[in-house]
Amino acid sequence: MSRRDDTWLSLFPPLAGLPDDERAVLCGNAAPVALPAGATVFEPHQACGAFLFVRTGSVRVYQLDRDGNEIVLYRLGPGSICILTTLALLAADRYGAFAVTETQVDAVALPDRSFDALLGASPRFRSFVFLAHAERMADLMRVIQNVTFESIESRLAARLLALAADRHALSITHQQLAAEIGSAREVVSRHLKTFERRGWVSLARNRIEVRDAVSLRGAAGPPDP
């Protein structure tokens, strides 16, 4: 990608209407970033030097509890920006979580100084950043609410349905599923065995088959508004 290439802006519609001078600052200072699957994007205590726009691929953002159990906070996909990156840049602070690529990722990195300059000079860019920040914050609050107030059974049933979507079978380990709902692997395995005894799922190595989606939906409770 040329440093002046602006085709990636189509993934971020609010930025398509930037005035020419602001577009020139954004695209002239942004640089392409290519990361392989499994690469660390950031980790706790790391300084933040750039604002990332994800073009392709998937990034998992997560935290670890005191026992080392992972909880997925959110994922970044095409057209996404990261709330923790925004917070770190705005507060001149360091990261407080981990981010790892789940697939190959192509992104665009805007250096922190250019980000600060655009944020101060461009109402449209500022509106884009804060709106995207608010939307991602709402997602993060749902995660906190689910972990705090919902039972393991409810969270597990809801996540199985969400991951399965239109499929009946999932290729996923119990450890990965535990990370999705913020629990321990042993707890998830125990509840999956209960689901299997009820006939809701069938279990195999690194594979879960949904057999009774209706019962899972009942256990999951009403969807988020």
PDB file of C-alpha atoms in Angstrom:
ATOM      1  CA  MET A   1       0.000   0.000   0.000  1.00  0.00           C
ATOM      2  CA  SER A   2       1.359   3.416  -0.927  1.00  0.00           C
ATOM      3  CA  ARG A   3       1.696   5.857   1.951  1.00  0.00           C
ATOM      4  CA  ARG A   4      -0.763   8.068   0.096  1.00  0.00           C
ATOM      5  CA  ASP A   5      -3.216   5.286  -0.674  1.00  0.00           C
ATOM      6  CA  ASP A   6      -6.659   6.140   0.689  1.00  0.00           C
ATOM      7  CA  THR A   7      -8.654   3.155  -0.577  1.00  0.00           C
ATOM      8  CA  TRP A   8      -8.724   1.665   2.936  1.00  0.00           C
ATOM      9  CA  LEU A   9     -10.900   4.566   4.087  1.00  0.00           C
ATOM     10  CA  SER A  10     -13.880   2.817   2.472  1.00  0.00           C
ATOM     11  CA  LEU A  11     -13.863   0.486   5.503  1.00  0.00           C
ATOM     12  CA  PHE A  12     -14.430   3.506   7.747  1.00  0.00           C
ATOM     13  CA  PRO A  13     -17.344   5.415   6.137  1.00  0.00           C
ATOM     14  CA  PRO A  14     -17.283   8.379   8.571  1.00  0.00           C
ATOM     15  CA  LEU A  15     -13.768   9.192   7.336  1.00  0.00           C
ATOM     16  CA  ALA A  16     -14.712   9.170   3.655  1.00  0.00           C
ATOM     17  CA  GLY A  17     -15.886  12.777   3.914  1.00  0.00           C
ATOM     18  CA  LEU A  18     -12.701  14.186   5.411  1.00  0.00           C
ATOM     19  CA  PRO A  19     -11.632  17.471   3.790  1.00  0.00           C
ATOM     20  CA  ASP A  20      -8.723  17.080   1.390  1.00  0.00           C
ATOM     21  CA  ASP A  21      -6.174  18.615   3.750  1.00  0.00           C
ATOM     22  CA  GLU A  22      -7.181  16.353   6.639  1.00  0.00           C
ATOM     23  CA  ARG A  23      -7.284  13.310   4.360  1.00  0.00           C
ATOM     24  CA  ALA A  24      -3.763  14.183   3.228  1.00  0.00           C
ATOM     25  CA  VAL A  25      -2.544  14.296   6.833  1.00  0.00           C
ATOM     26  CA  LEU A  26      -4.207  10.973   7.643  1.00  0.00           C
ATOM     27  CA  CYS A  27      -3.127   9.045   4.559  1.00  0.00           C
ATOM     28  CA  GLY A  28       0.242  10.754   4.264  1.00  0.00           C
ATOM     29  CA  ASN A  29       1.290   9.762   7.775  1.00  0.00           C
ATOM     30  CA  ALA A  30      -0.402   6.351   8.056  1.00  0.00           C
ATOM     31  CA  ALA A  31       1.672   3.281   7.279  1.00  0.00           C
ATOM     32  CA  PRO A  32       0.658  -0.286   6.397  1.00  0.00           C
ATOM     33  CA  VAL A  33       1.143  -3.023   8.991  1.00  0.00           C
ATOM     34  CA  ALA A  34       1.040  -6.748   8.187  1.00  0.00           C
ATOM     35  CA  LEU A  35       0.989  -9.282  11.031  1.00  0.00           C
ATOM     36  CA  PRO A  36       0.940 -13.088  10.835  1.00  0.00           C
ATOM     37  CA  ALA A  37      -1.492 -15.190  12.839  1.00  0.00           C
ATOM     38  CA  GLY A  38      -0.425 -15.524  16.463  1.00  0.00           C
ATOM     39  CA  ALA A  39       1.451 -12.227  16.604  1.00  0.00           C
ATOM     40  CA  THR A  40       1.283 -10.056  19.707  1.00  0.00           C
ATOM     41  CA  VAL A  41      -0.210  -6.670  18.883  1.00  0.00           C
ATOM     42  CA  PHE A  42       0.204  -5.313  22.395  1.00  0.00           C
ATOM     43  CA  GLU A  43       0.541  -6.497  25.991  1.00  0.00           C
ATOM     44  CA  PRO A  44       0.193  -5.017  29.488  1.00  0.00           C
ATOM     45  CA  HIS A  45       2.559  -2.151  30.360  1.00  0.00           C
ATOM     46  CA  GLN A  46       3.501  -1.631  26.708  1.00  0.00           C
ATOM     47  CA  ALA A  47       3.527   1.971  25.504  1.00  0.00           C
ATOM     48  CA  CYS A  48       1.124   2.868  22.709  1.00  0.00           C
ATOM     49  CA  GLY A  49       2.755   4.560  19.741  1.00  0.00           C
ATOM     50  CA  ALA A  50       0.089   4.402  17.057  1.00  0.00           C
ATOM     51  CA  PHE A  51      -3.632   4.301  16.355  1.00  0.00           C
ATOM     52  CA  LEU A  52      -4.589   1.177  14.400  1.00  0.00           C
ATOM     53  CA  PHE A  53      -7.232   0.789  11.712  1.00  0.00           C
ATOM     54  CA  VAL A  54      -7.897  -2.908  10.992  1.00  0.00           C
ATOM     55  CA  ARG A  55      -8.353  -3.669   7.288  1.00  0.00           C
ATOM     56  CA  THR A  56      -8.489  -7.475   7.241  1.00  0.00           C
ATOM     57  CA  GLY A  57      -8.243 -10.344   9.703  1.00  0.00           C
ATOM     58  CA  SER A  58      -9.150 -10.824  13.355  1.00  0.00           C
ATOM     59  CA  VAL A  59      -7.505  -9.650  16.581  1.00  0.00           C
ATOM     60  CA  ARG A  60      -8.474 -11.044  20.003  1.00  0.00           C
ATOM     61  CA  VAL A  61      -8.196  -8.618  22.913  1.00  0.00           C
ATOM     62  CA  TYR A  62      -8.147 -10.313  26.309  1.00  0.00           C
ATOM     63  CA  GLN A  63      -7.199 -10.076  29.969  1.00  0.00           C
ATOM     64  CA  LEU A  64      -5.921 -12.652  32.461  1.00  0.00           C
ATOM     65  CA  ASP A  65      -7.299 -13.139  35.954  1.00  0.00           C
ATOM     66  CA  ARG A  66      -5.174 -13.915  39.012  1.00  0.00           C
ATOM     67  CA  ASP A  67      -5.271 -17.623  38.232  1.00  0.00           C
ATOM     68  CA  GLY A  68      -4.116 -17.080  34.667  1.00  0.00           C
ATOM     69  CA  ASN A  69      -7.522 -17.716  33.124  1.00  0.00           C
ATOM     70  CA  GLU A  70      -8.172 -15.759  29.958  1.00  0.00           C
ATOM     71  CA  ILE A  71     -11.277 -13.684  29.320  1.00  0.00           C
ATOM     72  CA  VAL A  72     -11.942 -12.333  25.852  1.00  0.00           C
ATOM     73  CA  LEU A  73     -12.880  -8.653  26.066  1.00  0.00           C
ATOM     74  CA  TYR A  74     -13.662  -8.155  22.388  1.00  0.00           C
ATOM     75  CA  ARG A  75     -12.427  -8.844  18.882  1.00  0.00           C
ATOM     76  CA  LEU A  76     -11.306  -6.497  16.156  1.00  0.00           C
ATOM     77  CA  GLY A  77     -12.245  -7.190  12.559  1.00  0.00           C
ATOM     78  CA  PRO A  78     -12.241  -5.259   9.281  1.00  0.00           C
ATOM     79  CA  GLY A  79     -13.334  -1.681   9.860  1.00  0.00           C
ATOM     80  CA  SER A  80     -12.548  -1.799  13.603  1.00  0.00           C
ATOM     81  CA  ILE A  81     -10.531   0.363  15.945  1.00  0.00           C
ATOM     82  CA  CYS A  82      -9.409  -0.588  19.461  1.00  0.00           C
ATOM     83  CA  ILE A  83     -10.869   1.081  22.545  1.00  0.00           C
ATOM     84  CA  LEU A  84      -7.769   0.300  24.618  1.00  0.00           C
ATOM     85  CA  THR A  85      -5.563   1.942  22.008  1.00  0.00           C
ATOM     86  CA  THR A  86      -7.805   5.010  22.057  1.00  0.00           C
ATOM     87  CA  LEU A  87      -7.674   5.145  25.859  1.00  0.00           C
ATOM     88  CA  ALA A  88      -3.898   4.730  25.941  1.00  0.00           C
ATOM     89  CA  LEU A  89      -3.375   7.527  23.422  1.00  0.00           C
ATOM     90  CA  LEU A  90      -5.843   9.923  25.037  1.00  0.00           C
ATOM     91  CA  ALA A  91      -4.410   9.379  28.517  1.00  0.00           C
ATOM     92  CA  ALA A  92      -0.773   9.021  27.416  1.00  0.00           C
ATOM     93  CA  ASP A  93      -0.913   5.736  29.307  1.00  0.00           C
ATOM     94  CA  ARG A  94       0.191   2.151  28.729  1.00  0.00           C
ATOM     95  CA  TYR A  95      -1.839  -0.864  27.719  1.00  0.00           C
ATOM     96  CA  GLY A  96      -3.587  -2.930  30.379  1.00  0.00           C
ATOM     97  CA  ALA A  97      -4.484  -6.026  28.360  1.00  0.00           C
ATOM     98  CA  PHE A  98      -3.270  -8.361  25.636  1.00  0.00           C
ATOM     99  CA  ALA A  99      -4.054  -8.390  21.918  1.00  0.00           C
ATOM    100  CA  VAL A 100      -3.109 -11.271  19.616  1.00  0.00           C
ATOM    101  CA  THR A 101      -3.884 -11.836  15.949  1.00  0.00           C
ATOM    102  CA  GLU A 102      -6.104 -14.860  15.307  1.00  0.00           C
ATOM    103  CA  THR A 103      -5.495 -14.727  11.551  1.00  0.00           C
ATOM    104  CA  GLN A 104      -3.177 -12.801   9.299  1.00  0.00           C
ATOM    105  CA  VAL A 105      -4.004  -9.137   9.831  1.00  0.00           C
ATOM    106  CA  ASP A 106      -3.508  -6.146   7.582  1.00  0.00           C
ATOM    107  CA  ALA A 107      -3.880  -2.803   9.295  1.00  0.00           C
ATOM    108  CA  VAL A 108      -2.954   0.843   8.967  1.00  0.00           C
ATOM    109  CA  ALA A 109      -1.014   2.550  11.760  1.00  0.00           C
ATOM    110  CA  LEU A 110      -1.290   6.280  12.397  1.00  0.00           C
ATOM    111  CA  PRO A 111       1.562   7.564  14.628  1.00  0.00           C
ATOM    112  CA  ASP A 112       0.507   9.039  17.951  1.00  0.00           C
ATOM    113  CA  ARG A 113       1.566  12.582  17.029  1.00  0.00           C
ATOM    114  CA  SER A 114      -0.491  12.503  13.831  1.00  0.00           C
ATOM    115  CA  PHE A 115      -3.423  11.078  15.798  1.00  0.00           C
ATOM    116  CA  ASP A 116      -3.193  13.921  18.325  1.00  0.00           C
ATOM    117  CA  ALA A 117      -2.971  16.519  15.564  1.00  0.00           C
ATOM    118  CA  LEU A 118      -6.006  15.199  13.701  1.00  0.00           C
ATOM    119  CA  LEU A 119      -8.006  14.786  16.884  1.00  0.00           C
ATOM    120  CA  GLY A 120      -7.455  18.427  17.707  1.00  0.00           C
ATOM    121  CA  ALA A 121      -7.914  19.859  14.211  1.00  0.00           C
ATOM    122  CA  SER A 122     -10.607  17.709  12.608  1.00  0.00           C
ATOM    123  CA  PRO A 123     -14.173  17.630  13.975  1.00  0.00           C
ATOM    124  CA  ARG A 124     -15.029  14.751  11.633  1.00  0.00           C
ATOM    125  CA  PHE A 125     -12.059  12.645  12.735  1.00  0.00           C
ATOM    126  CA  ARG A 126     -12.777  13.455  16.378  1.00  0.00           C
ATOM    127  CA  SER A 127     -16.420  12.425  15.975  1.00  0.00           C
ATOM    128  CA  PHE A 128     -15.358   9.167  14.307  1.00  0.00           C
ATOM    129  CA  VAL A 129     -12.960   8.280  17.126  1.00  0.00           C
ATOM    130  CA  PHE A 130     -15.369   9.032  19.962  1.00  0.00           C
ATOM    131  CA  LEU A 131     -18.360   7.342  18.318  1.00  0.00           C
ATOM    132  CA  ALA A 132     -16.367   4.180  17.630  1.00  0.00           C
ATOM    133  CA  HIS A 133     -15.030   4.372  21.191  1.00  0.00           C
ATOM    134  CA  ALA A 134     -18.562   4.591  22.606  1.00  0.00           C
ATOM    135  CA  GLU A 135     -19.771   1.638  20.547  1.00  0.00           C
ATOM    136  CA  ARG A 136     -16.852  -0.521  21.653  1.00  0.00           C
ATOM    137  CA  MET A 137     -17.331   0.586  25.259  1.00  0.00           C
ATOM    138  CA  ALA A 138     -20.925  -0.662  25.088  1.00  0.00           C
ATOM    139  CA  ASP A 139     -19.622  -4.054  23.922  1.00  0.00           C
ATOM    140  CA  LEU A 140     -17.133  -4.115  26.776  1.00  0.00           C
ATOM    141  CA  MET A 141     -19.815  -3.246  29.317  1.00  0.00           C
ATOM    142  CA  ARG A 142     -21.889  -6.192  28.084  1.00  0.00           C
ATOM    143  CA  VAL A 143     -18.938  -8.494  28.700  1.00  0.00           C
ATOM    144  CA  ILE A 144     -18.533  -7.135  32.234  1.00  0.00           C
ATOM    145  CA  GLN A 145     -22.260  -7.455  32.881  1.00  0.00           C
ATOM    146  CA  ASN A 146     -22.345 -11.036  31.638  1.00  0.00           C
ATOM    147  CA  VAL A 147     -19.335 -12.117  33.687  1.00  0.00           C
ATOM    148  CA  THR A 148     -20.606 -10.343  36.798  1.00  0.00           C
ATOM    149  CA  PHE A 149     -24.311 -11.124  36.752  1.00  0.00           C
ATOM    150  CA  GLU A 150     -24.973 -14.084  34.447  1.00  0.00           C
ATOM    151  CA  SER A 151     -24.532 -17.711  35.486  1.00  0.00           C
ATOM    152  CA  ILE A 152     -21.908 -19.930  33.875  1.00  0.00           C
ATOM    153  CA  GLU A 153     -24.690 -22.028  32.334  1.00  0.00           C
ATOM    154  CA  SER A 154     -26.318 -18.984  30.764  1.00  0.00           C
ATOM    155  CA  ARG A 155     -23.044 -17.559  29.435  1.00  0.00           C
ATOM    156  CA  LEU A 156     -21.904 -20.907  28.089  1.00  0.00           C
ATOM    157  CA  ALA A 157     -25.194 -21.617  26.318  1.00  0.00           C
ATOM    158  CA  ALA A 158     -25.277 -18.137  24.787  1.00  0.00           C
ATOM    159  CA  ARG A 159     -21.686 -18.364  23.586  1.00  0.00           C
ATOM    160  CA  LEU A 160     -22.180 -21.792  22.042  1.00  0.00           C
ATOM    161  CA  LEU A 161     -25.137 -20.471  20.075  1.00  0.00           C
ATOM    162  CA  ALA A 162     -23.246 -17.353  18.996  1.00  0.00           C
ATOM    163  CA  LEU A 163     -20.192 -19.293  17.862  1.00  0.00           C
ATOM    164  CA  ALA A 164     -22.229 -21.962  16.119  1.00  0.00           C
ATOM    165  CA  ALA A 165     -24.399 -19.449  14.205  1.00  0.00           C
ATOM    166  CA  ASP A 166     -25.826 -21.466  11.310  1.00  0.00           C
ATOM    167  CA  ARG A 167     -23.502 -24.397  11.889  1.00  0.00           C
ATOM    168  CA  HIS A 168     -24.190 -27.369  14.140  1.00  0.00           C
ATOM    169  CA  ALA A 169     -20.574 -28.231  14.967  1.00  0.00           C
ATOM    170  CA  LEU A 170     -17.772 -26.149  16.454  1.00  0.00           C
ATOM    171  CA  SER A 171     -14.049 -26.819  16.264  1.00  0.00           C
ATOM    172  CA  ILE A 172     -13.011 -25.416  19.623  1.00  0.00           C
ATOM    173  CA  THR A 173     -11.253 -26.602  22.776  1.00  0.00           C
ATOM    174  CA  HIS A 174     -12.709 -26.340  26.253  1.00  0.00           C
ATOM    175  CA  GLN A 175      -9.865 -23.945  27.113  1.00  0.00           C
ATOM    176  CA  GLN A 176     -10.763 -21.653  24.220  1.00  0.00           C
ATOM    177  CA  LEU A 177     -14.419 -21.742  25.177  1.00  0.00           C
ATOM    178  CA  ALA A 178     -13.522 -20.906  28.774  1.00  0.00           C
ATOM    179  CA  ALA A 179     -11.653 -17.831  27.538  1.00  0.00           C
ATOM    180  CA  GLU A 180     -14.717 -16.764  25.575  1.00  0.00           C
ATOM    181  CA  ILE A 181     -16.874 -16.580  28.700  1.00  0.00           C
ATOM    182  CA  GLY A 182     -14.281 -15.686  31.326  1.00  0.00           C
ATOM    183  CA  SER A 183     -14.169 -18.930  33.271  1.00  0.00           C
ATOM    184  CA  ALA A 184     -11.833 -21.816  34.058  1.00  0.00           C
ATOM    185  CA  ARG A 185     -11.460 -24.777  31.724  1.00  0.00           C
ATOM    186  CA  GLU A 186     -12.474 -27.247  34.430  1.00  0.00           C
ATOM    187  CA  VAL A 187     -15.707 -25.341  35.087  1.00  0.00           C
ATOM    188  CA  VAL A 188     -16.578 -25.207  31.394  1.00  0.00           C
ATOM    189  CA  SER A 189     -15.827 -28.909  30.934  1.00  0.00           C
ATOM    190  CA  ARG A 190     -18.103 -29.770  33.843  1.00  0.00           C
ATOM    191  CA  HIS A 191     -20.993 -27.740  32.421  1.00  0.00           C
ATOM    192  CA  LEU A 192     -20.460 -29.140  28.932  1.00  0.00           C
ATOM    193  CA  LYS A 193     -20.750 -32.641  30.359  1.00  0.00           C
ATOM    194  CA  THR A 194     -24.037 -31.581  31.948  1.00  0.00           C
ATOM    195  CA  PHE A 195     -25.229 -30.196  28.604  1.00  0.00           C
ATOM    196  CA  GLU A 196     -24.269 -33.489  26.978  1.00  0.00           C
ATOM    197  CA  ARG A 197     -26.223 -35.531  29.533  1.00  0.00           C
ATOM    198  CA  ARG A 198     -29.255 -33.354  28.812  1.00  0.00           C
ATOM    199  CA  GLY A 199     -28.882 -34.016  25.100  1.00  0.00           C
ATOM    200  CA  TRP A 200     -28.133 -30.400  24.227  1.00  0.00           C
ATOM    201  CA  VAL A 201     -24.656 -31.052  22.792  1.00  0.00           C
ATOM    202  CA  SER A 202     -22.370 -33.927  21.924  1.00  0.00           C
ATOM    203  CA  LEU A 203     -18.674 -33.744  22.721  1.00  0.00           C
ATOM    204  CA  ALA A 204     -15.595 -35.012  20.934  1.00  0.00           C
ATOM    205  CA  ARG A 205     -11.942 -34.005  20.975  1.00  0.00           C
ATOM    206  CA  ASN A 206     -11.730 -30.298  20.080  1.00  0.00           C
ATOM    207  CA  ARG A 207     -15.265 -30.475  18.745  1.00  0.00           C
ATOM    208  CA  ILE A 208     -18.719 -29.611  20.087  1.00  0.00           C
ATOM    209  CA  GLU A 209     -21.910 -30.394  18.211  1.00  0.00           C
ATOM    210  CA  VAL A 210     -25.084 -28.484  19.026  1.00  0.00           C
ATOM    211  CA  ARG A 211     -27.966 -30.971  19.157  1.00  0.00           C
ATOM    212  CA  ASP A 212     -30.728 -28.977  20.859  1.00  0.00           C
ATOM    213  CA  ALA A 213     -30.486 -25.270  20.069  1.00  0.00           C
ATOM    214  CA  VAL A 214     -33.946 -24.603  21.511  1.00  0.00           C
ATOM    215  CA  SER A 215     -32.921 -25.780  24.973  1.00  0.00           C
ATOM    216  CA  LEU A 216     -29.659 -23.849  24.738  1.00  0.00           C
ATOM    217  CA  ARG A 217     -31.590 -20.689  23.897  1.00  0.00           C
ATOM    218  CA  GLY A 218     -33.774 -21.271  26.931  1.00  0.00           C
ATOM    219  CA  ALA A 219     -30.722 -21.614  29.157  1.00  0.00           C
ATOM    220  CA  ALA A 220     -29.094 -18.553  27.601  1.00  0.00           C
ATOM    221  CA  GLY A 221     -32.031 -16.324  28.466  1.00  0.00           C
ATOM    222  CA  PRO A 222     -33.201 -13.277  26.502  1.00  0.00           C
ATOM    223  CA  PRO A 223     -30.734 -11.770  24.008  1.00  0.00           C
ATOM    224  CA  ASP A 224     -29.008  -8.472  24.710  1.00  0.00           C
ATOM    225  CA  PRO A 225     -31.116  -5.478  23.638  1.00  0.00           C
TER     226      PRO A 225
END
